[in-house]
PDB file of C-alpha atoms in Angstrom:
ATOM      1  CA  GLN A  17     125.004  77.585-210.660  1.00 66.00           C
ATOM      2  CA  ALA A  18     128.197  76.007-209.399  1.00 79.00           C
ATOM      3  CA  LYS A  19     130.007  79.299-208.902  1.00 79.00           C
ATOM      4  CA  ALA A  20     127.216  80.528-206.664  1.00 80.00           C
ATOM      5  CA  ALA A  21     128.174  77.763-204.232  1.00 81.00           C
ATOM      6  CA  LEU A  22     131.596  79.312-203.799  1.00 79.00           C
ATOM      7  CA  VAL A  23     130.241  82.635-202.578  1.00 77.00           C
ATOM      8  CA  MET A  24     127.373  81.587-200.290  1.00 78.00           C
ATOM      9  CA  ASP A  25     127.427  84.092-197.454  1.00 77.00           C
ATOM     10  CA  ASP A  26     126.026  81.941-194.713  1.00 82.00           C
ATOM     11  CA  ALA A  27     128.074  78.799-195.234  1.00 85.00           C
ATOM     12  CA  SER A  28     131.369  77.516-193.857  1.00 89.00           C
ATOM     13  CA  PRO A  29     134.221  76.932-196.300  1.00 89.00           C
ATOM     14  CA  ARG A  30     133.658  73.178-196.032  1.00 90.00           C
ATOM     15  CA  GLN A  31     129.958  73.592-196.840  1.00 90.00           C
ATOM     16  CA  ARG A  32     130.832  75.799-199.791  1.00 91.00           C
ATOM     17  CA  LEU A  33     133.293  73.252-201.156  1.00 91.00           C
ATOM     18  CA  ALA A  34     130.711  70.475-200.765  1.00 91.00           C
ATOM     19  CA  ALA A  35     128.030  72.603-202.454  1.00 91.00           C
ATOM     20  CA  PHE A  36     130.425  73.369-205.296  1.00 91.00           C
ATOM     21  CA  VAL A  37     131.176  69.683-205.896  1.00 91.00           C
ATOM     22  CA  THR A  38     127.469  68.804-205.693  1.00 91.00           C
ATOM     23  CA  ALA A  39     126.514  71.570-208.130  1.00 91.00           C
ATOM     24  CA  ASN A  40     129.096  70.326-210.615  1.00 91.00           C
ATOM     25  CA  LEU A  41     127.627  66.813-210.475  1.00 90.00           C
ATOM     26  CA  ASN A  42     123.994  67.678-211.101  1.00 90.00           C
ATOM     27  CA  ALA A  43     121.950  69.343-213.842  1.00 88.00           C
ATOM     28  CA  PRO A  44     122.529  71.640-215.620  1.00 91.00           C
ATOM     29  CA  ILE A  45     126.246  70.863-215.473  1.00 92.00           C
ATOM     30  CA  ILE A  46     125.608  67.144-215.887  1.00 90.00           C
ATOM     31  CA  ASP A  47     124.281  67.265-219.442  1.00 91.00           C
ATOM     32  CA  ALA A  48     124.698  64.783-222.283  1.00 89.00           C
ATOM     33  CA  ARG A  49     124.800  67.448-225.016  1.00 90.00           C
ATOM     34  CA  VAL A  50     127.345  69.614-223.282  1.00 91.00           C
ATOM     35  CA  PHE A  51     129.360  66.462-222.692  1.00 92.00           C
ATOM     36  CA  SER A  52     129.380  65.533-226.349  1.00 92.00           C
ATOM     37  CA  LEU A  53     130.626  69.007-227.293  1.00 91.00           C
ATOM     38  CA  TRP A  54     133.260  68.852-224.576  1.00 92.00           C
ATOM     39  CA  ALA A  55     134.526  65.465-225.774  1.00 92.00           C
ATOM     40  CA  THR A  56     134.815  66.685-229.351  1.00 91.00           C
ATOM     41  CA  PHE A  57     136.649  69.785-228.193  1.00 91.00           C
ATOM     42  CA  LEU A  58     139.054  67.752-226.075  1.00 90.00           C
ATOM     43  CA  GLY A  59     139.701  65.297-228.873  1.00 89.00           C
ATOM     44  CA  ARG A  60     140.878  68.146-231.092  1.00 90.00           C
ATOM     45  CA  ALA A  61     142.791  70.011-228.388  1.00 89.00           C
ATOM     46  CA  GLY A  62     145.710  67.616-228.758  1.00 83.00           C
ATOM     47  CA  ALA A  63     146.318  68.738-232.328  1.00 87.00           C
ATOM     48  CA  ASP A  64     145.212  72.378-232.229  1.00 91.00           C
ATOM     49  CA  PRO A  65     147.340  74.810-230.201  1.00 92.00           C
ATOM     50  CA  ALA A  66     144.518  77.355-229.801  1.00 95.00           C
ATOM     51  CA  LEU A  67     142.162  74.703-228.404  1.00 93.00           C
ATOM     52  CA  ALA A  68     144.954  73.361-226.219  1.00 92.00           C
ATOM     53  CA  ARG A  69     145.432  76.850-224.780  1.00 94.00           C
ATOM     54  CA  ALA A  70     141.675  77.228-224.232  1.00 94.00           C
ATOM     55  CA  HIS A  71     141.617  73.899-222.425  1.00 93.00           C
ATOM     56  CA  ARG A  72     144.569  74.842-220.292  1.00 94.00           C
ATOM     57  CA  ASP A  73     143.106  78.229-219.352  1.00 95.00           C
ATOM     58  CA  GLY A  74     139.755  76.672-218.488  1.00 94.00           C
ATOM     59  CA  TYR A  75     141.387  73.908-216.488  1.00 94.00           C
ATOM     60  CA  LEU A  76     143.627  76.235-214.520  1.00 95.00           C
ATOM     61  CA  GLY A  77     140.802  78.726-213.926  1.00 95.00           C
ATOM     62  CA  PHE A  78     138.586  76.012-212.491  1.00 94.00           C
ATOM     63  CA  ARG A  79     141.410  74.494-210.483  1.00 95.00           C
ATOM     64  CA  ASN A  80     142.409  77.839-209.028  1.00 95.00           C
ATOM     65  CA  GLU A  81     138.860  78.335-207.755  1.00 93.00           C
ATOM     66  CA  VAL A  82     138.991  74.911-206.146  1.00 93.00           C
ATOM     67  CA  GLU A  83     142.377  75.719-204.644  1.00 94.00           C
ATOM     68  CA  ALA A  84     141.102  78.976-203.125  1.00 94.00           C
ATOM     69  CA  VAL A  85     138.215  77.276-201.356  1.00 91.00           C
ATOM     70  CA  VAL A  86     140.437  74.389-200.218  1.00 92.00           C
ATOM     71  CA  ALA A  87     142.731  76.996-198.657  1.00 93.00           C
ATOM     72  CA  GLU A  88     139.751  78.424-196.775  1.00 92.00           C
ATOM     73  CA  VAL A  89     138.623  74.977-195.641  1.00 91.00           C
ATOM     74  CA  LEU A  90     142.064  74.196-194.263  1.00 91.00           C
ATOM     75  CA  ALA A  91     142.483  77.627-192.697  1.00 91.00           C
ATOM     76  CA  ALA A  92     139.116  77.243-190.944  1.00 89.00           C
ATOM     77  CA  GLU A  93     140.436  73.998-189.496  1.00 87.00           C
ATOM     78  CA  GLN A  94     143.721  75.513-188.351  1.00 88.00           C
ATOM     79  CA  HIS A  95     145.810  73.791-190.970  1.00 86.00           C
ATOM     80  CA  LYS A  96     148.458  75.892-192.619  1.00 86.00           C
ATOM     81  CA  PRO A  97     149.117  74.066-195.879  1.00 86.00           C
ATOM     82  CA  ASP A  98     152.051  75.056-198.042  1.00 89.00           C
ATOM     83  CA  ALA A  99     151.538  75.907-201.698  1.00 91.00           C
ATOM     84  CA  GLY A 100     152.480  72.400-202.839  1.00 90.00           C
ATOM     85  CA  GLU A 101     149.917  70.797-200.585  1.00 90.00           C
ATOM     86  CA  LEU A 102     147.148  73.131-201.777  1.00 92.00           C
ATOM     87  CA  ARG A 103     148.087  72.443-205.385  1.00 92.00           C
ATOM     88  CA  HIS A 104     148.036  68.712-204.700  1.00 91.00           C
ATOM     89  CA  HIS A 105     144.528  68.851-203.186  1.00 91.00           C
ATOM     90  CA  ALA A 106     143.226  71.080-205.978  1.00 94.00           C
ATOM     91  CA  ILE A 107     144.581  68.759-208.707  1.00 93.00           C
ATOM     92  CA  ALA A 108     142.963  65.774-206.994  1.00 93.00           C
ATOM     93  CA  ILE A 109     139.591  67.431-206.358  1.00 93.00           C
ATOM     94  CA  ASN A 110     139.486  68.786-209.886  1.00 95.00           C
ATOM     95  CA  ALA A 111     140.254  65.329-211.264  1.00 94.00           C
ATOM     96  CA  ILE A 112     137.603  63.554-209.247  1.00 93.00           C
ATOM     97  CA  ILE A 113     134.965  66.112-210.272  1.00 94.00           C
ATOM     98  CA  ASP A 114     135.960  65.603-213.917  1.00 94.00           C
ATOM     99  CA  GLY A 115     135.890  61.830-213.655  1.00 94.00           C
ATOM    100  CA  LEU A 116     132.521  61.735-211.900  1.00 93.00           C
ATOM    101  CA  TRP A 117     131.114  64.310-214.303  1.00 94.00           C
ATOM    102  CA  ILE A 118     132.019  62.105-217.276  1.00 93.00           C
ATOM    103  CA  GLU A 119     130.150  59.133-215.864  1.00 92.00           C
ATOM    104  CA  GLY A 120     127.217  61.292-214.805  1.00 91.00           C
ATOM    105  CA  CYS A 121     126.849  62.712-218.304  1.00 91.00           C
ATOM    106  CA  LEU A 122     127.395  59.498-220.168  1.00 87.00           C
ATOM    107  CA  ALA A 123     125.908  56.800-218.018  1.00 82.00           C
ATOM    108  CA  GLY A 124     124.005  58.566-215.256  1.00 79.00           C
ATOM    109  CA  GLU A 125     121.506  55.729-215.048  1.00 77.00           C
ATOM    110  CA  MET A 126     124.185  53.502-213.476  1.00 81.00           C
ATOM    111  CA  PHE A 127     124.130  55.599-210.313  1.00 78.00           C
ATOM    112  CA  SER A 128     121.572  56.333-207.622  1.00 75.00           C
ATOM    113  CA  PRO A 129     120.336  59.925-207.385  1.00 70.00           C
ATOM    114  CA  GLY A 130     122.933  61.888-205.477  1.00 68.00           C
ATOM    115  CA  GLU A 131     125.443  59.047-205.478  1.00 72.00           C
ATOM    116  CA  LEU A 132     128.111  60.781-207.559  1.00 73.00           C
ATOM    117  CA  ALA A 133     128.265  63.756-205.230  1.00 68.00           C
ATOM    118  CA  ALA A 134     128.308  61.638-202.037  1.00 62.00           C
TER     119      ALA A 134
ATOM    120  CA  GLN B  11     151.219  47.270-218.075  1.00 66.00           C
ATOM    121  CA  ALA B  12     148.675  48.483-215.555  1.00 79.00           C
ATOM    122  CA  LYS B  13     147.042  45.105-215.102  1.00 79.00           C
ATOM    123  CA  ALA B  14     150.373  43.569-214.179  1.00 80.00           C
ATOM    124  CA  ALA B  15     150.381  45.808-211.114  1.00 80.00           C
ATOM    125  CA  LEU B  16     147.241  44.099-209.846  1.00 79.00           C
ATOM    126  CA  VAL B  17     148.803  40.656-209.777  1.00 77.00           C
ATOM    127  CA  MET B  18     152.304  41.349-208.441  1.00 78.00           C
ATOM    128  CA  ASP B  19     153.125  38.384-206.265  1.00 77.00           C
ATOM    129  CA  ASP B  20     155.436  40.036-203.803  1.00 82.00           C
ATOM    130  CA  ALA B  21     153.438  43.166-203.010  1.00 85.00           C
ATOM    131  CA  SER B  22     150.841  44.051-200.393  1.00 89.00           C
ATOM    132  CA  PRO B  23     147.331  44.962-201.586  1.00 89.00           C
ATOM    133  CA  ARG B  24     148.085  48.629-200.851  1.00 90.00           C
ATOM    134  CA  GLN B  25     151.289  48.490-202.917  1.00 90.00           C
ATOM    135  CA  ARG B  26     149.426  46.827-205.755  1.00 91.00           C
ATOM    136  CA  LEU B  27     146.720  49.504-205.731  1.00 91.00           C
ATOM    137  CA  ALA B  28     149.366  52.252-205.730  1.00 91.00           C
ATOM    138  CA  ALA B  29     151.275  50.579-208.567  1.00 91.00           C
ATOM    139  CA  PHE B  30     148.047  50.251-210.540  1.00 91.00           C
ATOM    140  CA  VAL B  31     147.256  53.959-210.168  1.00 91.00           C
ATOM    141  CA  THR B  32     150.839  54.893-211.064  1.00 91.00           C
ATOM    142  CA  ALA B  33     150.830  52.663-214.121  1.00 91.00           C
ATOM    143  CA  ASN B  34     147.619  54.260-215.340  1.00 91.00           C
ATOM    144  CA  LEU B  35     149.155  57.728-215.067  1.00 90.00           C
ATOM    145  CA  ASN B  36     152.340  57.094-217.013  1.00 90.00           C
ATOM    146  CA  ALA B  37     153.288  56.020-220.527  1.00 88.00           C
ATOM    147  CA  PRO B  38     152.080  54.066-222.403  1.00 91.00           C
ATOM    148  CA  ILE B  39     148.653  54.684-220.883  1.00 92.00           C
ATOM    149  CA  ILE B  40     149.231  58.445-220.814  1.00 90.00           C
ATOM    150  CA  ASP B  41     149.290  59.009-224.558  1.00 91.00           C
ATOM    151  CA  ALA B  42     148.032  61.946-226.607  1.00 88.00           C
ATOM    152  CA  ARG B  43     146.949  59.840-229.577  1.00 90.00           C
ATOM    153  CA  VAL B  44     145.057  57.306-227.505  1.00 91.00           C
ATOM    154  CA  PHE B  45     143.465  60.220-225.711  1.00 92.00           C
ATOM    155  CA  SER B  46     142.242  61.786-228.918  1.00 91.00           C
ATOM    156  CA  LEU B  47     140.650  58.517-230.013  1.00 91.00           C
ATOM    157  CA  TRP B  48     139.080  58.098-226.607  1.00 92.00           C
ATOM    158  CA  ALA B  49     137.578  61.593-226.669  1.00 92.00           C
ATOM    159  CA  THR B  50     136.083  61.028-230.111  1.00 91.00           C
ATOM    160  CA  PHE B  51     134.664  57.707-229.005  1.00 91.00           C
ATOM    161  CA  LEU B  52     133.145  59.245-225.874  1.00 90.00           C
ATOM    162  CA  GLY B  53     131.667  62.146-227.785  1.00 89.00           C
ATOM    163  CA  ARG B  54     129.746  59.709-229.976  1.00 91.00           C
ATOM    164  CA  ALA B  55     128.788  57.326-227.175  1.00 90.00           C
ATOM    165  CA  GLY B  56     125.981  59.664-226.098  1.00 83.00           C
ATOM    166  CA  ALA B  57     124.198  59.193-229.416  1.00 87.00           C
ATOM    167  CA  ASP B  58     125.155  55.623-230.339  1.00 92.00           C
ATOM    168  CA  PRO B  59     123.750  52.798-228.198  1.00 92.00           C
ATOM    169  CA  ALA B  60     126.471  50.319-229.239  1.00 95.00           C
ATOM    170  CA  LEU B  61     129.231  52.745-228.238  1.00 93.00           C
ATOM    171  CA  ALA B  62     127.373  53.586-225.042  1.00 92.00           C
ATOM    172  CA  ARG B  63     127.296  49.895-224.193  1.00 94.00           C
ATOM    173  CA  ALA B  64     130.994  49.528-224.996  1.00 94.00           C
ATOM    174  CA  HIS B  65     131.762  52.479-222.743  1.00 94.00           C
ATOM    175  CA  ARG B  66     129.665  51.071-219.948  1.00 94.00           C
ATOM    176  CA  ASP B  67     131.239  47.615-220.193  1.00 95.00           C
ATOM    177  CA  GLY B  68     134.728  49.100-220.213  1.00 94.00           C
ATOM    178  CA  TYR B  69     133.963  51.397-217.319  1.00 94.00           C
ATOM    179  CA  LEU B  70     132.433  48.686-215.177  1.00 95.00           C
ATOM    180  CA  GLY B  71     135.200  46.224-216.021  1.00 95.00           C
ATOM    181  CA  PHE B  72     137.861  48.696-214.934  1.00 94.00           C
ATOM    182  CA  ARG B  73     135.919  49.745-211.859  1.00 95.00           C
ATOM    183  CA  ASN B  74     135.353  46.144-210.802  1.00 95.00           C
ATOM    184  CA  GLU B  75     139.102  45.549-210.923  1.00 93.00           C
ATOM    185  CA  VAL B  76     139.625  48.615-208.741  1.00 93.00           C
ATOM    186  CA  GLU B  77     136.921  47.444-206.371  1.00 94.00           C
ATOM    187  CA  ALA B  78     138.529  44.007-205.993  1.00 94.00           C
ATOM    188  CA  VAL B  79     141.890  45.453-205.004  1.00 91.00           C
ATOM    189  CA  VAL B  80     140.271  48.010-202.675  1.00 92.00           C
ATOM    190  CA  ALA B  81     138.539  45.090-200.952  1.00 93.00           C
ATOM    191  CA  GLU B  82     141.936  43.442-200.476  1.00 92.00           C
ATOM    192  CA  VAL B  83     143.493  46.656-199.159  1.00 91.00           C
ATOM    193  CA  LEU B  84     140.730  47.074-196.595  1.00 91.00           C
ATOM    194  CA  ALA B  85     140.733  43.400-195.643  1.00 91.00           C
ATOM    195  CA  ALA B  86     144.502  43.550-195.064  1.00 89.00           C
ATOM    196  CA  GLU B  87     143.845  46.449-192.695  1.00 87.00           C
ATOM    197  CA  GLN B  88     141.101  44.616-190.815  1.00 88.00           C
ATOM    198  CA  HIS B  89     138.298  46.743-192.233  1.00 86.00           C
ATOM    199  CA  LYS B  90     135.183  44.888-193.270  1.00 86.00           C
ATOM    200  CA  PRO B  91     133.523  47.246-195.728  1.00 86.00           C
ATOM    201  CA  ASP B  92     130.017  46.560-196.932  1.00 89.00           C
ATOM    202  CA  ALA B  93     129.255  46.422-200.652  1.00 91.00           C
ATOM    203  CA  GLY B  94     128.090  50.040-200.738  1.00 90.00           C
ATOM    204  CA  GLU B  95     131.311  51.290-199.222  1.00 90.00           C
ATOM    205  CA  LEU B  96     133.443  49.304-201.668  1.00 92.00           C
ATOM    206  CA  ARG B  97     131.384  50.601-204.567  1.00 92.00           C
ATOM    207  CA  HIS B  98     131.786  54.154-203.271  1.00 91.00           C
ATOM    208  CA  HIS B  99     135.587  53.864-203.053  1.00 91.00           C
ATOM    209  CA  ALA B 100     135.819  52.222-206.469  1.00 94.00           C
ATOM    210  CA  ILE B 101     133.703  54.950-208.131  1.00 93.00           C
ATOM    211  CA  ALA B 102     135.898  57.626-206.548  1.00 93.00           C
ATOM    212  CA  ILE B 103     139.237  55.986-207.381  1.00 93.00           C
ATOM    213  CA  ASN B 104     138.118  55.312-210.933  1.00 95.00           C
ATOM    214  CA  ALA B 105     137.041  58.940-211.327  1.00 94.00           C
ATOM    215  CA  ILE B 106     140.271  60.398-210.014  1.00 93.00           C
ATOM    216  CA  ILE B 107     142.332  58.142-212.299  1.00 94.00           C
ATOM    217  CA  ASP B 108     140.198  59.281-215.259  1.00 94.00           C
ATOM    218  CA  GLY B 109     140.469  62.945-214.359  1.00 94.00           C
ATOM    219  CA  LEU B 110     144.229  62.821-213.833  1.00 93.00           C
ATOM    220  CA  TRP B 111     144.674  60.770-216.993  1.00 94.00           C
ATOM    221  CA  ILE B 112     142.900  63.444-219.039  1.00 93.00           C
ATOM    222  CA  GLU B 113     145.226  66.170-217.821  1.00 92.00           C
ATOM    223  CA  GLY B 114     148.265  63.957-218.190  1.00 91.00           C
ATOM    224  CA  CYS B 115     147.415  63.202-221.811  1.00 91.00           C
ATOM    225  CA  LEU B 116     146.387  66.685-222.780  1.00 87.00           C
ATOM    226  CA  ALA B 117     148.575  68.992-220.781  1.00 82.00           C
ATOM    227  CA  GLY B 118     151.213  66.798-219.196  1.00 79.00           C
ATOM    228  CA  GLU B 119     153.757  69.610-219.289  1.00 77.00           C
ATOM    229  CA  MET B 120     151.815  71.430-216.526  1.00 81.00           C
ATOM    230  CA  PHE B 121     152.858  68.796-214.027  1.00 78.00           C
ATOM    231  CA  SER B 122     156.138  67.672-212.542  1.00 75.00           C
ATOM    232  CA  PRO B 123     157.264  64.144-213.385  1.00 70.00           C
ATOM    233  CA  GLY B 124     155.388  61.787-211.095  1.00 68.00           C
ATOM    234  CA  GLU B 125     153.115  64.505-209.745  1.00 72.00           C
ATOM    235  CA  LEU B 126     149.870  63.084-211.111  1.00 73.00           C
ATOM    236  CA  ALA B 127     150.409  59.755-209.462  1.00 68.00           C
ATOM    237  CA  ALA B 128     151.501  61.242-206.120  1.00 62.00           C
TER     238      ALA B 128
END
């Protein structure tokens, strides 16, 4: 499971971030049926305030996890990012996972095994 | 229009790539109604071969445009990337534009003006 990657005891922060990204871009998270449900949900979230709130909570929850591990990666490398910089990285990493996940679910046969997480 | 950014006469390849990304993350391409249509389309593409093909053609068309301008950016900076490296960059840039576009369409109020394209 992807969350397990975030709490691996014997791994550096960078390894945990990489494992988290990889886990999110492979089965069972890459899944055509889950994707279809997700797309339907998203399509309605624009018009339904409760779904919009659910999307927003899910998005921010996921992004906050990414942000926490990015903070550890940078701290381990002696960077002291400010809050804006961490937010910026988390938004970008979240977005690239989402974008790669879409293609993996919908058209995974276009990519070599492991290519999306490379 | 986003495509106009790719053919600006008086801009460097790097400026054209940046303008392309920015254009894709602002109105009219950030649009809640277009987004809702897109999500519905994607949700059905998993089960409908004609929609899957349309998605794939659209995706590859967009990604090939990104790849062409990435090649120009790297050439202008004296890098000579091989085809695999170009493909890798184009997949990543495409994915981050998609991921940021989703959040911009669905929950644009979470971000400062210009933040998604930063």
